[in-house]
Amino acid sequence: MNPFREAVLRNLQQPATRREEPEEDLHAKPREISDQELTEIDKLPTKAAACELALDINANIELLEFKTDVAARAEKLEYLRRANLSQRCRHVMSNGDTCGCPALRDQQYCRFHGQAYESEIDLPVIEDVDSLQIA
Ligand SMILES: [Zn+2]
């Protein structure tokens, strides 16, 4: 194994009380790393300095990944909010419940029930055992 990797792993495996940062502070802003630091990694004087830089880089990467994940979740939440605002299918099922699926744009029913009502033969919508029997 490469010595740099060993040093990083040793640092990470030390008990929390022996490390400089006893536990991860979620409010701590990761140290900003300059482009110069990244291009001069080969000039780092000690394993400890390399290890510190690796940990700082890791903290920055984790923050970026976390932000990306949060942004994706926020986008998903927005889609779900918009979906929940959409008009619902007005079909009333044999048990009295309404369908609840989003209705097609500018229509009263969802895709399934819209197709069922467009049928040339006037059959009840087949959606459960009872309606199948009736049909
Ligand atoms: Zn429906």
Short mmCIF file of C-alpha atoms and ligand atoms in Angstrom, two decimals:
data_model
loop_
_atom_site.label_atom_id
_atom_site.label_comp_id
_atom_site.label_asym_id
_atom_site.label_seq_id
_atom_site.Cartn_x
_atom_site.Cartn_y
_atom_site.Cartn_z
CA MET A 1 0.00 0.00 0.00
CA ASN A 2 1.23 3.49 -0.64
CA PRO A 3 2.59 5.39 2.39
CA PHE A 4 0.35 8.40 1.83
CA ARG A 5 -2.74 6.27 1.87
CA GLU A 6 -1.49 4.51 5.02
CA ALA A 7 -1.00 7.84 6.79
CA VAL A 8 -4.48 9.01 5.87
CA LEU A 9 -6.02 5.75 6.99
CA ARG A 10 -4.04 5.82 10.26
CA ASN A 11 -5.27 9.33 10.96
CA LEU A 12 -8.84 8.38 10.19
CA GLN A 13 -8.66 5.28 12.40
CA GLN A 14 -7.31 7.10 15.45
CA PRO A 15 -9.77 7.32 18.30
CA ALA A 16 -11.78 10.52 18.13
CA THR A 17 -10.25 11.89 21.32
CA ARG A 18 -6.71 11.79 19.86
CA ARG A 19 -7.53 13.60 16.65
CA GLU A 20 -7.34 17.35 16.34
CA GLU A 21 -11.05 17.51 15.58
CA PRO A 22 -12.66 15.25 18.18
CA GLU A 23 -15.89 14.83 16.29
CA GLU A 24 -17.32 16.08 13.03
CA ASP A 25 -18.78 19.53 13.50
CA LEU A 26 -21.62 19.80 11.01
CA HIS A 27 -21.59 23.59 11.37
CA ALA A 28 -17.90 23.90 10.54
CA LYS A 29 -17.17 25.31 7.12
CA PRO A 30 -14.48 23.27 5.35
CA ARG A 31 -11.22 25.11 4.83
CA GLU A 32 -11.07 26.65 1.38
CA ILE A 33 -8.35 25.02 -0.70
CA SER A 34 -6.55 27.18 -3.24
CA ASP A 35 -5.63 26.05 -6.73
CA GLN A 36 -2.00 26.61 -5.75
CA GLU A 37 -2.29 24.08 -2.93
CA LEU A 38 -3.68 21.54 -5.36
CA THR A 39 -0.89 22.06 -7.87
CA GLU A 40 1.84 21.93 -5.21
CA ILE A 41 0.85 18.72 -3.52
CA ASP A 42 4.23 17.22 -4.43
CA LYS A 43 5.89 19.92 -2.31
CA LEU A 44 4.11 19.01 0.91
CA PRO A 45 6.84 18.66 3.58
CA THR A 46 5.41 15.96 5.84
CA LYS A 47 2.94 13.11 5.95
CA ALA A 48 0.96 15.11 8.48
CA ALA A 49 0.67 18.07 6.08
CA ALA A 50 -0.41 15.72 3.30
CA CYS A 51 -2.87 14.08 5.63
CA GLU A 52 -4.32 17.42 6.71
CA LEU A 53 -4.73 18.47 3.08
CA ALA A 54 -6.37 15.14 2.27
CA LEU A 55 -8.83 15.59 5.12
CA ASP A 56 -9.58 19.16 4.05
CA ILE A 57 -10.10 18.05 0.45
CA ASN A 58 -12.35 15.29 1.72
CA ALA A 59 -14.41 17.77 3.75
CA ASN A 60 -14.83 19.95 0.65
CA ILE A 61 -15.82 16.97 -1.49
CA GLU A 62 -18.32 15.80 1.13
CA LEU A 63 -19.84 19.28 1.29
CA LEU A 64 -20.13 19.49 -2.52
CA GLU A 65 -21.66 16.01 -2.70
CA PHE A 66 -24.06 16.88 0.08
CA LYS A 67 -25.08 20.13 -1.65
CA THR A 68 -25.64 18.25 -4.91
CA ASP A 69 -27.79 15.70 -3.11
CA VAL A 70 -29.78 18.42 -1.36
CA ALA A 71 -30.30 20.24 -4.66
CA ALA A 72 -31.58 17.03 -6.27
CA ARG A 73 -33.93 16.46 -3.35
CA ALA A 74 -35.18 20.05 -3.55
CA GLU A 75 -35.89 19.58 -7.27
CA LYS A 76 -37.72 16.34 -6.53
CA LEU A 77 -39.76 18.07 -3.81
CA GLU A 78 -40.73 20.78 -6.28
CA TYR A 79 -41.87 18.17 -8.82
CA LEU A 80 -43.90 16.40 -6.15
CA ARG A 81 -45.50 19.65 -5.03
CA ARG A 82 -46.45 20.48 -8.61
CA ALA A 83 -47.75 16.94 -9.16
CA ASN A 84 -49.87 17.22 -6.03
CA LEU A 85 -51.37 20.46 -7.31
CA SER A 86 -52.45 18.86 -10.58
CA GLN A 87 -56.07 18.08 -11.22
CA ARG A 88 -57.16 14.61 -10.11
CA CYS A 89 -59.09 11.95 -11.98
CA ARG A 90 -62.81 12.31 -11.24
CA HIS A 91 -63.68 8.65 -11.69
CA VAL A 92 -65.53 7.18 -8.69
CA MET A 93 -64.67 3.54 -8.19
CA SER A 94 -67.14 0.81 -7.20
CA ASN A 95 -66.10 1.12 -3.55
CA GLY A 96 -66.93 4.85 -3.52
CA ASP A 97 -63.36 6.12 -3.50
CA THR A 98 -62.20 8.51 -6.17
CA CYS A 99 -59.35 7.40 -8.41
CA GLY A 100 -56.88 10.02 -7.19
CA CYS A 101 -54.44 9.66 -10.07
CA PRO A 102 -53.40 12.86 -11.83
CA ALA A 103 -55.82 13.66 -14.64
CA LEU A 104 -54.45 14.11 -18.14
CA ARG A 105 -53.84 17.70 -19.15
CA ASP A 106 -57.14 19.55 -19.76
CA GLN A 107 -59.14 16.37 -19.12
CA GLN A 108 -61.25 15.03 -16.28
CA TYR A 109 -59.77 11.54 -16.07
CA CYS A 110 -56.43 9.80 -15.79
CA ARG A 111 -55.08 7.88 -18.78
CA PHE A 112 -56.64 4.58 -17.68
CA HIS A 113 -60.10 5.93 -16.91
CA GLY A 114 -60.02 8.27 -19.89
CA GLN A 115 -59.50 5.26 -22.18
CA ALA A 116 -62.17 3.29 -20.31
CA TYR A 117 -64.76 6.02 -20.86
CA GLU A 118 -63.84 6.35 -24.55
CA SER A 119 -64.68 2.70 -25.17
CA GLU A 120 -67.27 2.08 -27.90
CA ILE A 121 -69.01 -0.56 -25.80
CA ASP A 122 -70.66 0.82 -22.68
CA LEU A 123 -69.09 -1.38 -19.98
CA PRO A 124 -68.32 -0.44 -16.41
CA VAL A 125 -64.65 0.24 -15.82
CA ILE A 126 -62.93 -3.02 -14.95
CA GLU A 127 -60.88 -2.14 -11.91
CA ASP A 128 -61.62 -4.84 -9.34
CA VAL A 129 -63.32 -8.23 -8.93
CA ASP A 130 -66.84 -6.79 -8.64
CA SER A 131 -66.61 -4.59 -11.71
CA LEU A 132 -65.09 -7.53 -13.65
CA GLN A 133 -68.09 -9.68 -12.70
CA ILE A 134 -70.54 -6.98 -13.80
CA ALA A 135 -68.72 -6.50 -17.11
ZN ZN B 1 -58.41 7.48 -12.85
#
